[in-house]
Short mmCIF file of C-alpha atoms and ligand atoms in Angstrom, two decimals:
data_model
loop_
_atom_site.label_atom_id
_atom_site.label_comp_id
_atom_site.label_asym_id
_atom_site.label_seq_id
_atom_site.Cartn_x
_atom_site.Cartn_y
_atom_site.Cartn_z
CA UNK D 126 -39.67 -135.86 -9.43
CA UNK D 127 -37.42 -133.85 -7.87
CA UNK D 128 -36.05 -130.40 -9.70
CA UNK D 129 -33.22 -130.36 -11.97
CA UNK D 130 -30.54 -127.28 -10.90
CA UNK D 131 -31.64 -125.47 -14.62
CA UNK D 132 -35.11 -126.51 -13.92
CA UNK D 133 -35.17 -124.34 -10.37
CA UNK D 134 -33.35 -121.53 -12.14
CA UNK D 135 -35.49 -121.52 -14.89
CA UNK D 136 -38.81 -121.60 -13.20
CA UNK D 137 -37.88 -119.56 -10.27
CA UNK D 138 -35.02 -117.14 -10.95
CA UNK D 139 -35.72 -116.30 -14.52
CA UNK D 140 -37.82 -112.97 -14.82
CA UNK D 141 -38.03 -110.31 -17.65
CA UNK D 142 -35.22 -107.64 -16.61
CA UNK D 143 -35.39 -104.57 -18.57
CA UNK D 144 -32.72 -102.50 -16.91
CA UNK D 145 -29.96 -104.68 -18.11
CA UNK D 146 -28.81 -105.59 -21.58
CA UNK D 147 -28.55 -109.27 -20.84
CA UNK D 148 -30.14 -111.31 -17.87
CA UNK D 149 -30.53 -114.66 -16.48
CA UNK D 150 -29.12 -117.15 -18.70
CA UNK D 151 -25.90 -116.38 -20.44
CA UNK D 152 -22.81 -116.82 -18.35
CA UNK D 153 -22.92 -113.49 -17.66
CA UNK D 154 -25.45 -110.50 -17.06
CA UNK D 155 -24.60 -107.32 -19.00
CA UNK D 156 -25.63 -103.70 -17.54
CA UNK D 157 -24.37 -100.27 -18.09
CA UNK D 158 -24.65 -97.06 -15.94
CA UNK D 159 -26.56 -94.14 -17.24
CA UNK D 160 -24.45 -91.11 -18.37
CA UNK D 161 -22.94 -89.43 -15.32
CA UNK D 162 -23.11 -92.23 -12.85
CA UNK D 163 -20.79 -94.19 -10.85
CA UNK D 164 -21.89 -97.63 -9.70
CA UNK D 165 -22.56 -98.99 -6.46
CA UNK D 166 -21.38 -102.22 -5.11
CA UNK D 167 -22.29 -104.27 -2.34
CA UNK D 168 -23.11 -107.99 -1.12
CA UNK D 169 -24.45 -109.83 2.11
CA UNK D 170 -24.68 -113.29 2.90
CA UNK D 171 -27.35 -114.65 4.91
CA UNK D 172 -26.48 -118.07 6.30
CA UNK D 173 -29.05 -120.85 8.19
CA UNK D 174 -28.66 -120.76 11.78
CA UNK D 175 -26.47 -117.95 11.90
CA UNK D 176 -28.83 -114.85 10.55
CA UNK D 177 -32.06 -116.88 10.60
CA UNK D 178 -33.55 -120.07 12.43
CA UNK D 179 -34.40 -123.06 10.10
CA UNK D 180 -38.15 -123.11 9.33
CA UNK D 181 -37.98 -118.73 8.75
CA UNK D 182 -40.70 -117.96 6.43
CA UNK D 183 -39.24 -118.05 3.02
CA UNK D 184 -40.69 -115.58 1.52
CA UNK D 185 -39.87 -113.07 4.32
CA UNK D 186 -36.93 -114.69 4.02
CA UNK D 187 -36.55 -113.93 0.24
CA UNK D 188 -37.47 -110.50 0.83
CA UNK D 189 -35.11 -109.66 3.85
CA UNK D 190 -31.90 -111.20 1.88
CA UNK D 191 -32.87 -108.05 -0.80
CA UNK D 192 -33.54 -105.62 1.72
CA UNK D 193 -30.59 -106.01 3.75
CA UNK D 194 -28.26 -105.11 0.50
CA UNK D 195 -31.17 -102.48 -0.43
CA UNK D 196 -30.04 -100.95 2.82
CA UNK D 197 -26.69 -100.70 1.96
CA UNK D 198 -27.55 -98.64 -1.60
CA UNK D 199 -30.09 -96.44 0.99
CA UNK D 200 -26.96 -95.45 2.91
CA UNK D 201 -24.90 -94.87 0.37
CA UNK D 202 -28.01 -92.72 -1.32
CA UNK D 203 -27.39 -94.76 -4.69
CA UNK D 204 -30.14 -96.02 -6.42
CA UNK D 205 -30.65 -99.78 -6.49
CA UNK D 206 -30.80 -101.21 -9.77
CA UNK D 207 -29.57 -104.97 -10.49
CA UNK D 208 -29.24 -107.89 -8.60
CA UNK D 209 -27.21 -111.31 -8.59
CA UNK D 210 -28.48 -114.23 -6.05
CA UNK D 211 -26.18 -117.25 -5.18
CA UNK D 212 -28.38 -119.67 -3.54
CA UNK D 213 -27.07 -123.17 -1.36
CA UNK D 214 -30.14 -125.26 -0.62
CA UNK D 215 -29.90 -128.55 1.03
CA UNK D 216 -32.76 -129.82 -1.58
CA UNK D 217 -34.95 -128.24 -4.20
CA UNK D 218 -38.14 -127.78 -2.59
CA UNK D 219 -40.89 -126.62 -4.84
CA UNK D 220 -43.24 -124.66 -2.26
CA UNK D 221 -39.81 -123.35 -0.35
CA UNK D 222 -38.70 -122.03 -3.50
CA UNK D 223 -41.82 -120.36 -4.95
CA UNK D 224 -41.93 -118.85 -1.83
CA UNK D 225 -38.81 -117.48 -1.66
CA UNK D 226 -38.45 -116.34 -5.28
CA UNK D 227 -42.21 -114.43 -4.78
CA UNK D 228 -40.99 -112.79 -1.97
CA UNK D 229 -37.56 -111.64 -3.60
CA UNK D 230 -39.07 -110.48 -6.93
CA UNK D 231 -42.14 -108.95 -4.88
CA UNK D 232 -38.90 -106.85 -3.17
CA UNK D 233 -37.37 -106.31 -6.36
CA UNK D 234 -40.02 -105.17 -8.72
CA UNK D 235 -40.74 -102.39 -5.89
CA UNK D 236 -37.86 -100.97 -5.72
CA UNK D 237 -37.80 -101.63 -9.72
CA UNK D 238 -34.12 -103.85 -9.46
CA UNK D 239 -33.70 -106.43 -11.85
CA UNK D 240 -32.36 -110.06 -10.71
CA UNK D 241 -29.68 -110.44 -13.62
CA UNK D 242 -27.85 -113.51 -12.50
CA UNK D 243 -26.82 -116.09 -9.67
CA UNK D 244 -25.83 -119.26 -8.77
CA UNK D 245 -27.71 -122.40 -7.23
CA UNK D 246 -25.81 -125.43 -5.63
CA UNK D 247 -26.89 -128.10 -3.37
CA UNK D 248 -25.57 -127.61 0.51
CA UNK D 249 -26.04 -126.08 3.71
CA UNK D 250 -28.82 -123.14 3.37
CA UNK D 251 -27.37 -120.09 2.33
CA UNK D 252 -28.47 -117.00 0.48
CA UNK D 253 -25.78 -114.58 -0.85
CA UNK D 254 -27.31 -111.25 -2.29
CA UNK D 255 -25.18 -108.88 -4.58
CA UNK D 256 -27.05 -105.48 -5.25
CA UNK D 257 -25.35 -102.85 -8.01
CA UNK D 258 -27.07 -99.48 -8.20
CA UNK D 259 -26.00 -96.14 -9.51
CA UNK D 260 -25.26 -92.57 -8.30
CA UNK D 261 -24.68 -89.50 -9.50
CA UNK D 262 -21.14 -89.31 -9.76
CA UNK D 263 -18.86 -88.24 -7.23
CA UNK D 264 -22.37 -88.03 -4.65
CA UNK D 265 -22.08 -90.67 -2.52
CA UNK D 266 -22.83 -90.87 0.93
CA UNK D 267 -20.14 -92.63 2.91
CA UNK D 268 -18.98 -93.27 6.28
CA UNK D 269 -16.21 -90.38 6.16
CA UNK D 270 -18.13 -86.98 6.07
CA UNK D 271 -18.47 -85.95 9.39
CA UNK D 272 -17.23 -83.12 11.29
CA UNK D 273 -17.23 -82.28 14.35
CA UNK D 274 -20.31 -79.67 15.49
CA UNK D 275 -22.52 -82.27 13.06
CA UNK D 276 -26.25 -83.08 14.03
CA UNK D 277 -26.86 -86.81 14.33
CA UNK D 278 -30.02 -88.27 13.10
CA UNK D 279 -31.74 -91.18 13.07
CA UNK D 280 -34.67 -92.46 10.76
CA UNK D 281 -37.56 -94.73 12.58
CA UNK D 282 -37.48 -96.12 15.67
CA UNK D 283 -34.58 -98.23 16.55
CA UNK D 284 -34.62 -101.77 18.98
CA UNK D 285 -37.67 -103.85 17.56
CA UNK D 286 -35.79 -106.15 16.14
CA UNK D 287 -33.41 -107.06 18.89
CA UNK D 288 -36.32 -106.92 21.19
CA UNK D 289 -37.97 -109.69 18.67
CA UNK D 290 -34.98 -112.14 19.09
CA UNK D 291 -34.58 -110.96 23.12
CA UNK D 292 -38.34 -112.31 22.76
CA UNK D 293 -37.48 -115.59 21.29
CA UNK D 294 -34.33 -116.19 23.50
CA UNK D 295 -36.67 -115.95 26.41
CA UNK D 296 -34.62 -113.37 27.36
CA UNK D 297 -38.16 -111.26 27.71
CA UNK D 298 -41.94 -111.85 27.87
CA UNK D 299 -44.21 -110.02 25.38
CA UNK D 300 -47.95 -109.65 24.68
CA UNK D 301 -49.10 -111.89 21.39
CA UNK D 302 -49.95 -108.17 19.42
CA UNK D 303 -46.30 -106.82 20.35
CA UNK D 304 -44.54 -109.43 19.74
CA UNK D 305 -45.86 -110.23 15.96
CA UNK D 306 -45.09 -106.45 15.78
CA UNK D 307 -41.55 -106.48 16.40
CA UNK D 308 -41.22 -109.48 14.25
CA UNK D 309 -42.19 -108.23 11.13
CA UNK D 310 -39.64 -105.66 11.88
CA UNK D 311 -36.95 -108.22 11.99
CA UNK D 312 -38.13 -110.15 9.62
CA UNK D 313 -39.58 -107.39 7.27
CA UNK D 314 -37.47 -104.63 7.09
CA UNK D 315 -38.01 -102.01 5.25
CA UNK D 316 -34.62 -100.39 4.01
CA UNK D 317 -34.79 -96.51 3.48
CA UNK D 318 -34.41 -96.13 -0.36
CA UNK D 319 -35.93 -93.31 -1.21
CA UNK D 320 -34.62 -91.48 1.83
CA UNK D 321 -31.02 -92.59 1.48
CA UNK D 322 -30.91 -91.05 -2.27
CA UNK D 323 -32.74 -87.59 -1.37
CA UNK D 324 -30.18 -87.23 1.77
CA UNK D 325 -27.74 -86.52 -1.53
CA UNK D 326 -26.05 -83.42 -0.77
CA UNK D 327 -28.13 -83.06 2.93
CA UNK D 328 -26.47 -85.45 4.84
CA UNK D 329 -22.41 -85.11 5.08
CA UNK D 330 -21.98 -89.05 6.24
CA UNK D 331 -24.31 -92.08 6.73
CA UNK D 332 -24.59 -95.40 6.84
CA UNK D 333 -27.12 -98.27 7.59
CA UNK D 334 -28.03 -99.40 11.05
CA UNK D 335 -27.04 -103.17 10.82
CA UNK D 336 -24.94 -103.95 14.10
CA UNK D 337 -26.81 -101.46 16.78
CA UNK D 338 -26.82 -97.71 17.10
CA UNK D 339 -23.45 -97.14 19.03
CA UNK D 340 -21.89 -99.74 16.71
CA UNK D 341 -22.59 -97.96 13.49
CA UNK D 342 -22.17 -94.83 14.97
CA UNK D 343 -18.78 -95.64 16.17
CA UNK D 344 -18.09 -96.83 12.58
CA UNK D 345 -18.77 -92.85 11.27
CA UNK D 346 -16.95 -91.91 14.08
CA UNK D 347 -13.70 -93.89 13.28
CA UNK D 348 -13.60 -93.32 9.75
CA UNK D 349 -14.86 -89.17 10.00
CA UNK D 350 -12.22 -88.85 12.72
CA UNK D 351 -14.68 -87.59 15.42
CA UNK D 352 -16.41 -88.27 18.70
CA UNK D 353 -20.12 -88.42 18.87
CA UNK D 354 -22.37 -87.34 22.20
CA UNK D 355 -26.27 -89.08 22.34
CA UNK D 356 -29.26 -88.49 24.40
CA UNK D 357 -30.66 -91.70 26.07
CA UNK D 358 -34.31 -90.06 25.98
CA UNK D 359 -33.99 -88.73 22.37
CA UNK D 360 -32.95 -92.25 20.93
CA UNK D 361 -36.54 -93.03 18.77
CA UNK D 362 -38.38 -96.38 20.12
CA UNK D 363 -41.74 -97.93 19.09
CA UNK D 364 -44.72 -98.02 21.83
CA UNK D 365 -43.80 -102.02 22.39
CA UNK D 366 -40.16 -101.13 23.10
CA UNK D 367 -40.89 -98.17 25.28
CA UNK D 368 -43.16 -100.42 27.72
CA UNK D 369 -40.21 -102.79 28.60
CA UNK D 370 -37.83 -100.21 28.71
CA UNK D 371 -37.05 -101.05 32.82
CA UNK D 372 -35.71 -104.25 31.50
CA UNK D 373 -31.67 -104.69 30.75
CA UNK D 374 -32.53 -106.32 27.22
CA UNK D 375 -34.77 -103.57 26.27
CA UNK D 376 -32.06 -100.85 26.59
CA UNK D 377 -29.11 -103.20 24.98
CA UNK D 378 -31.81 -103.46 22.13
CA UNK D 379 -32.33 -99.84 21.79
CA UNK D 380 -28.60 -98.36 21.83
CA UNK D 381 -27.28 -102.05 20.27
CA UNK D 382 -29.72 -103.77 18.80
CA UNK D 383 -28.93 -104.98 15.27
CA UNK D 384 -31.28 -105.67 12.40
CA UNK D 385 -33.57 -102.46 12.29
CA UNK D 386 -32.14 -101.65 8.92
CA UNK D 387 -32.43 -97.69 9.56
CA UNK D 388 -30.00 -94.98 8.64
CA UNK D 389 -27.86 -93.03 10.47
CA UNK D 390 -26.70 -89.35 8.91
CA UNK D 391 -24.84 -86.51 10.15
CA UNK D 392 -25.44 -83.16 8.68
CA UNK D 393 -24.27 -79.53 9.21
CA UNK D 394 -27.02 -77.59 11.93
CA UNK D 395 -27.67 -75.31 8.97
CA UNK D 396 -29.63 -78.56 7.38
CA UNK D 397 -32.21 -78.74 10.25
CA UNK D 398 -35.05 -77.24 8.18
CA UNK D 399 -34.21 -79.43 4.79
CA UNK D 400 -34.38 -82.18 6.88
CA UNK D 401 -37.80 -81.73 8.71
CA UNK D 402 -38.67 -80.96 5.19
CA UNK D 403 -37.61 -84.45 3.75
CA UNK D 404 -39.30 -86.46 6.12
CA UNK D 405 -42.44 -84.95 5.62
CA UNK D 406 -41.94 -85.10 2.04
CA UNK D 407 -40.77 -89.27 2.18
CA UNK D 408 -43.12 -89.73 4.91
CA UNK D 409 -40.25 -90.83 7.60
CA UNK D 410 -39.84 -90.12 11.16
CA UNK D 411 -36.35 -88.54 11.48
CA UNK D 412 -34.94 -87.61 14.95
CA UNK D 413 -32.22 -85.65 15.92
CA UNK D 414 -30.50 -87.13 18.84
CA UNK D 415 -27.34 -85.93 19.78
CA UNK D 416 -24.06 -84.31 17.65
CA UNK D 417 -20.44 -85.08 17.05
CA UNK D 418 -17.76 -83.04 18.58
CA UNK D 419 -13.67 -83.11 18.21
CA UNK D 420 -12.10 -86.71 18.86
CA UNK D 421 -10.22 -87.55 22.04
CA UNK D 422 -12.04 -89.33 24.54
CA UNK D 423 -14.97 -92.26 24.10
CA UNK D 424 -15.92 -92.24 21.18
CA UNK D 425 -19.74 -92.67 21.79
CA UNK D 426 -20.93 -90.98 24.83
CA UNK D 427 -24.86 -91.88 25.96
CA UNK D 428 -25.45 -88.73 28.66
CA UNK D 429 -28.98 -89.81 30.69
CA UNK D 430 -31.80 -87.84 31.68
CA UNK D 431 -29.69 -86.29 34.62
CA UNK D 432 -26.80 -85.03 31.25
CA UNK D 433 -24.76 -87.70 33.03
CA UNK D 434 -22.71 -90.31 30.88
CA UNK D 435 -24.63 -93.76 31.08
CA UNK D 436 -22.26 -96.56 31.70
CA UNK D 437 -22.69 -98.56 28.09
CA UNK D 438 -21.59 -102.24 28.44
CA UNK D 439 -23.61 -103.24 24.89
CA UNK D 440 -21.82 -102.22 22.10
CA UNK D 441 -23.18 -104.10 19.26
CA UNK D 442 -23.00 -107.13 17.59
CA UNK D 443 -19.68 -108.42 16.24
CA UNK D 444 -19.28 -112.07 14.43
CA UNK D 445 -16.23 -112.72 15.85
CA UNK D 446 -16.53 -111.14 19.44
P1 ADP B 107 -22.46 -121.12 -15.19
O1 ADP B 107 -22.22 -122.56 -14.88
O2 ADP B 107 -21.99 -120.67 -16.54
O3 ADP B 107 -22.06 -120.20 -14.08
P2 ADP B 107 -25.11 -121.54 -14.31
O4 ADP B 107 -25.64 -122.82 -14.87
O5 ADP B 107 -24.61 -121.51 -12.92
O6 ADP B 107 -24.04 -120.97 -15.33
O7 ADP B 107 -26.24 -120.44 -14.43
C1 ADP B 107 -26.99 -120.29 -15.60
C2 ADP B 107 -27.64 -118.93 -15.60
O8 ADP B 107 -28.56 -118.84 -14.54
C3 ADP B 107 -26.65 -117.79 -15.41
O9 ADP B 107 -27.13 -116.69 -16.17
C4 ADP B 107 -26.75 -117.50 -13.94
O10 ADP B 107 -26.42 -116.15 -13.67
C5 ADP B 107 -28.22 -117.78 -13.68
N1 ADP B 107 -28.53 -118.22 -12.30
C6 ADP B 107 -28.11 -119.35 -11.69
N2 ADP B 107 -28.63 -119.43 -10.45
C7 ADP B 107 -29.38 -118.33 -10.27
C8 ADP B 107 -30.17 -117.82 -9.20
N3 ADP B 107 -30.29 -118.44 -8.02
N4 ADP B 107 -30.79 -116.63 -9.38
C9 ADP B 107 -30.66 -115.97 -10.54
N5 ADP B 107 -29.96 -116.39 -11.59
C10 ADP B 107 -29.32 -117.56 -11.45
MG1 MG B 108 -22.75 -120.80 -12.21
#
C-alpha cells in the first residue's frame, strides 16, 4: 500500500519538539526567542542531480541537508534551534524515508534543533532546509567586519570534498582508504557549531566555506571593503589531499573547492592567543593563513613558496557561471 502524504508526515516528520510552543501539525509552528536574542534566518535547497547524484545515501543525505543550514548559524555564531523541511519526492518510499528522517533527526537532536514544520509533495527530488536559531542580540558574525591589517583563519582542512567529486568525475585516481575518506567529508560534513558561537566577540567577520576558499573569501572581502593576501603552503589540507597535490585538480580543490563546510574568520592580531585558546578548548584545528590589507588591487592574492603571486584560474563554484 503505498503511503498517504499525512501518513509520511506523520510517521516520519513528526517528533516531540520541546523548544517550540507548537510543532508539527498545526498550520503553523510557534517559537519565541529567549530574552535578549535576535533570531537567525537562513534556508538551502538541495536538489537531485544538481547537489547530489540519484542513489546518495539517504540518510547522509538527510543529515547533510541539516548541516549545510547548521553551517550557516556556525558562521553567523547563532545558535541553531528550529527547523522547517519542505520535501519533493518522486514516490513515498518507506526504507528511503526512514532513512532519511533517522539521519535528519540523528543531526538534529545533536545539535538539540527541533524540526517544527514542512511540507511534502510528490515531484522531482528535492530537499529544502530552513534553520532559525538565536543570538545574543546585536552579536552576530557577518560578512562585513573586516579591516584591513586582519588575521585570516581557517578551521580544518579545506579540499576533501572537491577532491571526492574530482574522484568520481575521473578527474583523479585514489586509493580505496582515501577515497571513502574524502567522501564522508562531502557527504558528512560536520558544520562548526560550537566554534561559530564562541568566535562571538573574537572574530570581527566570518562566514561558511560553501563555494571554495578564494570564493568565500572574496565574499568578506567585497562586503568588508578590503583586499586579502594568502599563503599557498599555509592553506590546511588532509594527508589524502596533500599526496596528490602535483595534480591541477588537487590545487583547484584546495583554494576552490566547495562543500567542506568550514569557517572562515578574520580577527584583529591582538586575538592570536584567544584563538589558539579556542581551538584547544572546542577541539578544532584553526590556521592562520594569510591577512587582509587596504583594497585596490586583486582582491585575493595566493603568494607561493617563492612570496610570488600564484596565477589563480579557479575561483569557485558559481550556479550560473
Ligand atoms: P498545510 O496544508 O496547512 O500547509 P500540511 O498538510 O502541508 O499543512 O502539513 C501538515 C503539518 O505537517 C504542518 O504542521 C506542516 O508543517 C507539517 N509538515 C508537512 N511536511 C513536513 C515535513 N516534510 N517535515 C516536517 N513537517 C512537515
Ligand atoms: Mg503544507
Amino acid at each position: 500500500m503505498p503511503l498517504s502524504e499525512f501518513e509520511v508526515i506523520r510517521r516520519y516528520f513528526t517528533h516531540p519538539a520541546p523548544g517550540a510552543r507548537l510543532g508539527v501539525g498545526d498550520d503553523a509552528a510557534i517559537v519565541a526567542a529567549r530574552r535578549g536574542m535576535e533570531l537567525v534566518v537562513t534556508t538551502d535547497m538541495l536538489i537531485a542531480g544538481r547537489h547530489f547524484v540519484r542513489g546518495t545515501d539517504p540518510r547522509r543525505l538527510g543529515h547533510k541537508a541539516l548541516a549545510v543550514n547548521l553551517s550557516d548559524m556556525a558562521a553567523m555564531g547563532a545558535a541553531p534551534r528550529w527547523a522547517t523541511l519542505a520535501l519533493a519526492l518522486p514516490q513515498a518510499d518507506a526504507r528511503w524515508l526512514a532513512a532519511f528522517s533517522a539521519g535528519f533527526m540523528a543531526t538534529a537532536r545533536r545539535n538539540r534543533v527541533a524540526l517544527v514544520g514542512g511540507d511534502t509533495t510528490r515531484g522531482p527530488l528535492a530537499i529544502c532546509v530552513q534553520v532559525i536559531g538565536e543570538v545574543p542580540r546585536g552579536r552576530a558574525l557577518t560578512r562585513d567586519g573586516a579591516r584591513a591589517g586582519h588575521d585570516i583563519w581557517v578551521s580544518g582542512t579545506l579540499g576533501d570534498a572537491a577532491l571526492a567529486v574530482a574522484a568520481a568525475r575521473g578527474k583523479l585516481k585514489l586509493a580505496p582508504s582515501d577515497r571513502a575518506r574524502v567522501q564522508s567529508r562531502l557527504d558528512a560534513p560536520r558544520p562548526r557549531v560550537e566554534l561559530g558561537q564562541r568566535l562571538r566577540g573574537v572574530a570581527a567577520s566570518a562566514i561558511d566555506i560553501s563555494d571554495g576558499l578564494l570564493a568565500d573569501l572574496g565574499h568578506i572581502c567585497e562586503r568588508s571593503g578590503v583586499a586579502a593576501v594568502i599563503e599557498f603552503e599555509r592553506v590546511p589540507r588532509s594527508a589524502v589531499l596533500r599526496k596528490h597535490l602535483d595534480r591541477p585538480a588537487a590545487r583547484a580543490a584546495l583554494l576552490a573547492g566547495g562543500d567542506d563546510y568550514e569557517l572562515l574568520f578574520t580577527a584583529r592580531r591582538s586575538r592570536r592567543a584567544a584563538i589558539s585558546r579556542l581551538a584547544r578548548r572546542v577541539k578544532a584545528r584553526l590556521t592562520r593563513i594569510g591577512r587582509t590589507v587596504k583594497a585596490g588591487g586583486a582582491r585575493v592574492t595566493v603568494l607561493g613558496r617563492d612570496g610570488r603571486p600564484l596565477r589563480v584560474e579557479e575561483t569557485g563554484f558559481d550556479h550560473f557561471a
